[in-house]
Amino acid sequence: MQPAKVVDGVDIYIEGEGAETIIMIHGWPDTYRVWDAQVAELKQRYRCVRFTLPGFDITKPRRSYSLNAMLRVLLHIINSVSQKQKVILMLHDWGCVFGYEFYMRNKALVSAIIGVDIGDAQSKATARSRSVGQKMMVSGYQSTLALAWAIGGPVGNLMTRGMVSALGAPSPKEYISSGMNFPYYILTAGASGSYNSLVPFVPKVPMLFIYGTNKPFMFHSPQWTENLAAKEGCKVVALETDHWPMLRQPERFNDIVISWLDKPAENDETAEEDAA
């Protein structure tokens, strides 16, 4: 598939003729292809925009992006495709981290958020909800990926793909390299552009949160999902999948998303109340 446009060196793919635009942002170790099943269904009603995150594309030069640099690229992309209207964000994994922060800095550009499997991942509440063993697992895989980034080359790629296999990630290995590990290097090494400046994510627009339950640890605290589910216009759905519910149960995932999006009157009312 040929990109519809290129923004800041990032290939942008646009499908569908709907009035509303959904911006789909993936995480590690994925590319824009992770949303194939969602685009196939949603493009009948929405304008679906997706891209491989800057620094994640194996065909592009290796480069790390600070938080601010990443958000600048996202802003340029969204402004270039939004048609001067608010967009819906569909986010997964690191796409949630970057997408949530984008929303907090650009609230006027977003009408609704669909978050997948990542909630308040970096909060103290989430840390407290994990056992010592779970904390060790998180630290282990993140440190390994950070080291793979630092080493780079064939060895770094081998380490990265080995971790992909160990974690059971469904991503095709031909698109995976150590280049997409830079967020873990920044996170664990305290490198330039660290994520210490992330603003706590507090959505004031309708939000749907879908997460998998078949994982060794969660990326959200129980309090976070309870509070979100209690907000008018928001919904939390747990599926019996791993970290990739949109790939493991695509039909169910799509049905949940469409059902939630098909209530514009309720969502608009909630958005107006939040704005007031």
GROMACS .gro file of N, CA and C in nm, residues 143-211:
model
  207
  143SER      N    1   1.487  -0.331   3.059
  143SER     CA    2   1.633  -0.314   3.061
  143SER      C    3   1.698  -0.385   2.943
  144THR      N    4   1.646  -0.503   2.910
  144THR     CA    5   1.702  -0.578   2.796
  144THR      C    6   1.683  -0.502   2.666
  145LEU      N    7   1.565  -0.446   2.648
  145LEU     CA    8   1.538  -0.370   2.525
  145LEU      C    9   1.620  -0.241   2.520
  146ALA      N   10   1.640  -0.179   2.636
  146ALA     CA   11   1.725  -0.059   2.641
  146ALA      C   12   1.868  -0.094   2.603
  147LEU      N   13   1.916  -0.207   2.653
  147LEU     CA   14   2.052  -0.250   2.619
  147LEU      C   15   2.064  -0.284   2.472
  148ALA      N   16   1.961  -0.347   2.417
  148ALA     CA   17   1.962  -0.380   2.274
  148ALA      C   18   1.971  -0.254   2.189
  149TRP      N   19   1.903  -0.149   2.232
  149TRP     CA   20   1.912  -0.021   2.160
  149TRP      C   21   2.055   0.032   2.166
  150ALA      N   22   2.114   0.027   2.285
  150ALA     CA   23   2.249   0.081   2.303
  150ALA      C   24   2.351   0.003   2.219
  151ILE      N   25   2.335  -0.128   2.210
  151ILE     CA   26   2.427  -0.211   2.132
  151ILE      C   27   2.404  -0.192   1.983
  152GLY      N   28   2.277  -0.196   1.941
  152GLY     CA   29   2.242  -0.177   1.801
  152GLY      C   30   2.296  -0.286   1.710
  153GLY      N   31   2.289  -0.264   1.581
  153GLY     CA   32   2.344  -0.358   1.484
  153GLY      C   33   2.278  -0.495   1.490
  154PRO      N   34   2.343  -0.596   1.431
  154PRO     CA   35   2.287  -0.732   1.428
  154PRO      C   36   2.264  -0.790   1.568
  155VAL      N   37   2.355  -0.761   1.662
  155VAL     CA   38   2.339  -0.813   1.798
  155VAL      C   39   2.217  -0.750   1.865
  156GLY      N   40   2.202  -0.619   1.850
  156GLY     CA   41   2.085  -0.553   1.907
  156GLY      C   42   1.956  -0.603   1.847
  157ASN      N   43   1.957  -0.627   1.716
  157ASN     CA   44   1.839  -0.681   1.650
  157ASN      C   45   1.806  -0.821   1.700
  158LEU      N   46   1.909  -0.903   1.718
  158LEU     CA   47   1.890  -1.038   1.767
  158LEU      C   48   1.831  -1.038   1.907
  159MET      N   49   1.884  -0.951   1.994
  159MET     CA   50   1.832  -0.939   2.130
  159MET      C   51   1.685  -0.894   2.129
  160THR      N   52   1.655  -0.799   2.042
  160THR     CA   53   1.518  -0.747   2.034
  160THR      C   54   1.420  -0.853   1.988
  161ARG      N   55   1.457  -0.926   1.884
  161ARG     CA   56   1.367  -1.029   1.831
  161ARG      C   57   1.354  -1.145   1.928
  162GLY      N   58   1.461  -1.171   2.005
  162GLY     CA   59   1.451  -1.273   2.109
  162GLY      C   60   1.352  -1.234   2.216
  163MET      N   61   1.351  -1.105   2.255
  163MET     CA   62   1.255  -1.059   2.355
  163MET      C   63   1.114  -1.059   2.299
  164VAL      N   64   1.100  -1.029   2.170
  164VAL     CA   65   0.969  -1.035   2.106
  164VAL      C   66   0.912  -1.176   2.117
  165SER      N   67   0.996  -1.276   2.092
  165SER     CA   68   0.952  -1.415   2.102
  165SER      C   69   0.920  -1.451   2.246
  166ALA      N   70   1.004  -1.408   2.340
  166ALA     CA   71   0.983  -1.441   2.481
  166ALA      C   72   0.853  -1.382   2.533
  167LEU      N   73   0.816  -1.263   2.484
  167LEU     CA   74   0.695  -1.197   2.530
  167LEU      C   75   0.571  -1.242   2.452
  168GLY      N   76   0.592  -1.322   2.348
  168GLY     CA   77   0.479  -1.369   2.269
  168GLY      C   78   0.415  -1.262   2.183
  169ALA      N   79   0.491  -1.161   2.148
  169ALA     CA   80   0.437  -1.054   2.063
  169ALA      C   81   0.408  -1.108   1.923
  170PRO      N   82   0.293  -1.074   1.866
  170PRO     CA   83   0.254  -1.130   1.735
  170PRO      C   84   0.310  -1.056   1.615
  171SER      N   85   0.395  -0.958   1.635
  171SER     CA   86   0.444  -0.874   1.526
  171SER      C   87   0.535  -0.951   1.432
  172PRO      N   88   0.521  -0.933   1.300
  172PRO     CA   89   0.610  -0.998   1.204
  172PRO      C   90   0.755  -0.952   1.226
  173LYS      N   91   0.847  -1.047   1.238
  173LYS     CA   92   0.984  -1.013   1.275
  173LYS      C   93   1.060  -0.938   1.166
  174GLU      N   94   1.011  -0.945   1.042
  174GLU     CA   95   1.083  -0.874   0.935
  174GLU      C   96   1.072  -0.722   0.950
  175TYR      N   97   0.980  -0.676   1.033
  175TYR     CA   98   0.965  -0.532   1.054
  175TYR      C   99   1.026  -0.486   1.187
  176ILE      N  100   1.091  -0.577   1.258
  176ILE     CA  101   1.139  -0.547   1.393
  176ILE      C  102   1.290  -0.527   1.394
  177SER      N  103   1.335  -0.421   1.462
  177SER     CA  104   1.477  -0.397   1.482
  177SER      C  105   1.497  -0.331   1.618
  178SER      N  106   1.622  -0.323   1.660
  178SER     CA  107   1.652  -0.257   1.787
  178SER      C  108   1.621  -0.108   1.781
  179GLY      N  109   1.606  -0.054   1.660
  179GLY     CA  110   1.577   0.088   1.645
  179GLY      C  111   1.450   0.131   1.714
  180MET      N  112   1.352   0.040   1.725
  180MET     CA  113   1.226   0.076   1.788
  180MET      C  114   1.232   0.067   1.941
  181ASN      N  115   1.350   0.040   1.996
  181ASN     CA  116   1.364   0.029   2.141
  181ASN      C  117   1.401   0.159   2.209
  182PHE      N  118   1.417   0.266   2.132
  182PHE     CA  119   1.467   0.390   2.193
  182PHE      C  120   1.381   0.440   2.310
  183PRO      N  121   1.246   0.420   2.310
  183PRO     CA  122   1.172   0.466   2.428
  183PRO      C  123   1.216   0.396   2.557
  184TYR      N  124   1.253   0.269   2.547
  184TYR     CA  125   1.298   0.196   2.667
  184TYR      C  126   1.436   0.246   2.712
  185TYR      N  127   1.519   0.282   2.617
  185TYR     CA  128   1.650   0.338   2.652
  185TYR      C  129   1.633   0.471   2.724
  186ILE      N  130   1.546   0.555   2.669
  186ILE     CA  131   1.520   0.685   2.732
  186ILE      C  132   1.458   0.665   2.870
  187LEU      N  133   1.366   0.569   2.880
  187LEU     CA  134   1.295   0.544   3.005
  187LEU      C  135   1.387   0.491   3.114
  188THR      N  136   1.469   0.392   3.081
  188THR     CA  137   1.549   0.325   3.184
  188THR      C  138   1.683   0.390   3.209
  189ALA      N  139   1.739   0.456   3.107
  189ALA     CA  140   1.873   0.515   3.123
  189ALA      C  141   1.868   0.662   3.161
  190GLY      N  142   1.748   0.719   3.166
  190GLY     CA  143   1.737   0.860   3.197
  190GLY      C  144   1.806   0.945   3.092
  191ALA      N  145   1.802   0.898   2.969
  191ALA     CA  146   1.871   0.967   2.861
  191ALA      C  147   1.800   1.097   2.826
  192SER      N  148   1.865   1.174   2.739
  192SER     CA  149   1.809   1.301   2.697
  192SER      C  150   1.668   1.282   2.643
  193GLY      N  151   1.577   1.370   2.681
  193GLY     CA  152   1.439   1.359   2.636
  193GLY      C  153   1.357   1.263   2.720
  194SER      N  154   1.398   1.243   2.846
  194SER     CA  155   1.332   1.146   2.932
  194SER      C  156   1.184   1.178   2.949
  195TYR      N  157   1.111   1.080   3.000
  195TYR     CA  158   0.966   1.093   3.013
  195TYR      C  159   0.925   1.140   3.152
  196ASN      N  160   1.017   1.201   3.225
  196ASN     CA  161   0.985   1.252   3.358
  196ASN      C  162   0.886   1.366   3.353
  197SER      N  163   0.876   1.431   3.237
  197SER     CA  164   0.786   1.545   3.224
  197SER      C  165   0.645   1.507   3.181
  198LEU      N  166   0.618   1.376   3.170
  198LEU     CA  167   0.483   1.333   3.133
  198LEU      C  168   0.380   1.387   3.234
  199VAL      N  169   0.272   1.439   3.181
  199VAL     CA  170   0.165   1.492   3.266
  199VAL      C  171   0.069   1.378   3.301
  200PRO      N  172   0.024   1.367   3.426
  200PRO     CA  173  -0.074   1.264   3.459
  200PRO      C  174  -0.195   1.272   3.366
  201PHE      N  175  -0.233   1.159   3.310
  201PHE     CA  176  -0.340   1.155   3.210
  201PHE      C  177  -0.476   1.159   3.279
  202VAL      N  178  -0.551   1.264   3.252
  202VAL     CA  179  -0.686   1.280   3.307
  202VAL      C  180  -0.778   1.315   3.191
  203PRO      N  181  -0.846   1.216   3.132
  203PRO     CA  182  -0.931   1.245   3.016
  203PRO      C  183  -1.056   1.323   3.053
  204LYS      N  184  -1.082   1.427   2.976
  204LYS     CA  185  -1.204   1.507   2.992
  204LYS      C  186  -1.295   1.491   2.871
  205VAL      N  187  -1.264   1.394   2.788
  205VAL     CA  188  -1.348   1.359   2.674
  205VAL      C  189  -1.392   1.214   2.693
  206PRO      N  190  -1.493   1.168   2.621
  206PRO     CA  191  -1.533   1.028   2.631
  206PRO      C  192  -1.416   0.935   2.601
  207MET      N  193  -1.404   0.829   2.679
  207MET     CA  194  -1.293   0.735   2.659
  207MET      C  195  -1.341   0.592   2.673
  208LEU      N  196  -1.296   0.509   2.581
  208LEU     CA  197  -1.315   0.364   2.586
  208LEU      C  198  -1.181   0.300   2.615
  209PHE      N  199  -1.176   0.216   2.718
  209PHE     CA  200  -1.052   0.147   2.752
  209PHE      C  201  -1.074  -0.003   2.742
  210ILE      N  202  -0.996  -0.068   2.656
  210ILE     CA  203  -1.004  -0.213   2.636
  210ILE      C  204  -0.871  -0.274   2.676
  211TYR      N  205  -0.876  -0.377   2.760
  211TYR     CA  206  -0.749  -0.439   2.801
  211TYR      C  207  -0.763  -0.590   2.808
   0.00000   0.00000   0.00000
